[in-house]
mmCIF file of C-alpha atoms in Angstrom:
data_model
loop_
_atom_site.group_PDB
_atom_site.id
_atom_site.type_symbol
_atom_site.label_atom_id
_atom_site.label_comp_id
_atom_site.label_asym_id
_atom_site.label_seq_id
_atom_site.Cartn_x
_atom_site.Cartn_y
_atom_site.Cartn_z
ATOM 1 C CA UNK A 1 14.496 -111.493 131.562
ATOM 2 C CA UNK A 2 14.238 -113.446 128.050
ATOM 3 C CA UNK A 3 12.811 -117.111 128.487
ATOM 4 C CA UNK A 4 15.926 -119.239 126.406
ATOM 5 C CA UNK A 5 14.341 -119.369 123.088
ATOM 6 C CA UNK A 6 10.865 -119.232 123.775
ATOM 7 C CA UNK A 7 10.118 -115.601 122.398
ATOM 8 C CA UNK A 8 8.426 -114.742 125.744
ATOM 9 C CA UNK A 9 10.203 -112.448 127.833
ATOM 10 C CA UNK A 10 9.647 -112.687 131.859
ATOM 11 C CA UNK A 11 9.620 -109.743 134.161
ATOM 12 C CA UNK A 12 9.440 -110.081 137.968
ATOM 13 C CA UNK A 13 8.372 -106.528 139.308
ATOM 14 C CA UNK A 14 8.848 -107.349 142.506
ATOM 15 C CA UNK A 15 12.345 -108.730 141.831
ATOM 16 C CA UNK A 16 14.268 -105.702 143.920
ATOM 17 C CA UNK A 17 11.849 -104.711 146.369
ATOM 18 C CA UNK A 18 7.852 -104.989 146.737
ATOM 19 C CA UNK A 19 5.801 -102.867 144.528
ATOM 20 C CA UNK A 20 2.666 -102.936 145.498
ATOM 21 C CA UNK A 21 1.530 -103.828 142.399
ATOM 22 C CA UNK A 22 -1.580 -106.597 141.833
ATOM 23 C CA UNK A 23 0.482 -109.048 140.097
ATOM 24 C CA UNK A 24 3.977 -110.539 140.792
ATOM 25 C CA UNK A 25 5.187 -111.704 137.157
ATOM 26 C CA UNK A 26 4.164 -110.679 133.784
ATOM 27 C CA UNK A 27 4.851 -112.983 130.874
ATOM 28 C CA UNK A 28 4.907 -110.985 127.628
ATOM 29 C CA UNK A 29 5.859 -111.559 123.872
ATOM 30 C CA UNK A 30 9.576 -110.691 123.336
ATOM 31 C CA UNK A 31 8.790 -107.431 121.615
ATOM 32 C CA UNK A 32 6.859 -106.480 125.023
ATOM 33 C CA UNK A 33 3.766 -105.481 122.813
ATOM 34 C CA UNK A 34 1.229 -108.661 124.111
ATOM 35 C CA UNK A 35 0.915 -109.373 127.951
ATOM 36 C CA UNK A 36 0.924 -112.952 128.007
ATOM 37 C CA UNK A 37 0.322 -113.886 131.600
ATOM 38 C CA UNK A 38 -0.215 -112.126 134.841
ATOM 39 C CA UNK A 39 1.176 -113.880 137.479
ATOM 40 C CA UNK A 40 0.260 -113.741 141.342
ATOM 41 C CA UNK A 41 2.328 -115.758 143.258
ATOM 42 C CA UNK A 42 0.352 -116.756 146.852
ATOM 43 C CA UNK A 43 3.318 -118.356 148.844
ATOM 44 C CA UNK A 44 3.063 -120.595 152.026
ATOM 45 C CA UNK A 45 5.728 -122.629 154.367
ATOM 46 C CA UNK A 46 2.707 -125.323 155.226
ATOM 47 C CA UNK A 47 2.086 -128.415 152.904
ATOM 48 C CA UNK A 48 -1.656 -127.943 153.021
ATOM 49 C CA UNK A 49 -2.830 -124.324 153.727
ATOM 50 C CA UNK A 50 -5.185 -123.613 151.283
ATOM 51 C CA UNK A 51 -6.446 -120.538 152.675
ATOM 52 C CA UNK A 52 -4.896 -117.133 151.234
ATOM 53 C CA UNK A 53 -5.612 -113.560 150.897
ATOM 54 C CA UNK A 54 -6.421 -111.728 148.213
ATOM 55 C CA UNK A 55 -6.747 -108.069 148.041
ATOM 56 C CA UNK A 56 -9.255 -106.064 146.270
ATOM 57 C CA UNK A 57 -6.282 -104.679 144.046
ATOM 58 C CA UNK A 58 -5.948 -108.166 142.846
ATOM 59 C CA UNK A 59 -9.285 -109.045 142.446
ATOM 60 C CA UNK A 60 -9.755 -105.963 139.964
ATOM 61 C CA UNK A 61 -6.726 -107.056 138.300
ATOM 62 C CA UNK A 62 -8.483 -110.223 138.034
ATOM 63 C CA UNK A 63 -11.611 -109.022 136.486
ATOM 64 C CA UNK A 64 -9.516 -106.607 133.946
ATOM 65 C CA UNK A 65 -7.394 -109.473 133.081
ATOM 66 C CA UNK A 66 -9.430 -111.862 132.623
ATOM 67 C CA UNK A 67 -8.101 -114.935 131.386
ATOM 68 C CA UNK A 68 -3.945 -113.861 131.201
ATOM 69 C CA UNK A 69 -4.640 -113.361 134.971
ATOM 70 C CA UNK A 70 -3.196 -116.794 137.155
ATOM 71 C CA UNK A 71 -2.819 -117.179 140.970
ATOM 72 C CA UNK A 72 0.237 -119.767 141.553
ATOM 73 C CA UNK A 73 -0.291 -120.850 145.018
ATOM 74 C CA UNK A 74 3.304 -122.550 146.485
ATOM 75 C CA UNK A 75 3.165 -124.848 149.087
ATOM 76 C CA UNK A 76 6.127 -125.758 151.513
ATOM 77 C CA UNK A 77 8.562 -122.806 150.505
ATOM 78 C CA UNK A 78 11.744 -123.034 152.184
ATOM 79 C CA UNK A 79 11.296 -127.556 152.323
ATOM 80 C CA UNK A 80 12.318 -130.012 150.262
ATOM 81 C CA UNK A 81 8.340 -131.170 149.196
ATOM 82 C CA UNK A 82 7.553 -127.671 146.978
ATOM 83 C CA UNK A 83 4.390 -128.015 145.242
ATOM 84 C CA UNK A 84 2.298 -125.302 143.402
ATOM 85 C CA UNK A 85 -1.366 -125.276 142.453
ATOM 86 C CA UNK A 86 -2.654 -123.034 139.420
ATOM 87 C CA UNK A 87 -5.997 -121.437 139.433
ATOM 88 C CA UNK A 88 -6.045 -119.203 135.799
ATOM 89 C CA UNK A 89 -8.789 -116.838 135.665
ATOM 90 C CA UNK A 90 -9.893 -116.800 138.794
ATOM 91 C CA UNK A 91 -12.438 -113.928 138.112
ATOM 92 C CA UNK A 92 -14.423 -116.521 135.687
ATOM 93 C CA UNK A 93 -15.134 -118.871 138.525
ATOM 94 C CA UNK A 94 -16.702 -115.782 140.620
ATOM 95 C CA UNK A 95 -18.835 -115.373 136.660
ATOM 96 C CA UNK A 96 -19.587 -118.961 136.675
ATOM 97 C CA UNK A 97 -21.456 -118.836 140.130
ATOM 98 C CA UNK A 98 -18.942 -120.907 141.996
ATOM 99 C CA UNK A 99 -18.753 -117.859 144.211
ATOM 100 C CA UNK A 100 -16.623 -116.310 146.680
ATOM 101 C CA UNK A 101 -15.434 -118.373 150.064
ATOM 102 C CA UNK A 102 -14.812 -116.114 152.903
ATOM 103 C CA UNK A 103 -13.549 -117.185 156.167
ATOM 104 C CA UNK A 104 -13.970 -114.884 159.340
ATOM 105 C CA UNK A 105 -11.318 -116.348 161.807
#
């Protein structure tokens, strides 16, 4: 899909079914040639859950990406109080020694 006027166009591969892919949206110029952005989208029905998984598919995508790469996380799909929280290149933050949270639950 063409972004109105922006000369970006926007293609959601998982638009028709799941692909399995390690990204959800790519943003690219309108002649396709530059990827923009790649977009995962990390979706929850809770206002506050910040916990989410990530797969090793996506962390490599991540690393290879580098600073396109961007993790939307949505909170409250499906309510009337949507909010989303952007963490771009999350791979950088691993780089910077901020490390790597797990939780074993």
């Amino acid at each position: 899909h063409a972004a109105a006027g922006s000369g970006k166009r926007v293609k959601w591969v998982n638009e028709t079914a799941e692909q399995g892919l390690p990204y959800d949206v790519l943003v690219m110029t309108d002649d396709e040639k530059q990827v923009e952005s790649v977009i995962e989208v990390k979706s929850t029905t809770s206002k506050s859950k910040s916990i989410f998984e990530v797969s090793m598919a996506e962390l490599d995508m991540a690393v290879r990406a580098g600073a396109t790469y961007v993790i939307y996380r949505i909170f409250g799909v499906g309510t009337e109080h949507v909010r989303a929280v952007q963490l771009r290149n999350p791979a950088s933050h691993l780089r910077a020694g901020d490390g790597l949270k797990l939780y074993i639950g």
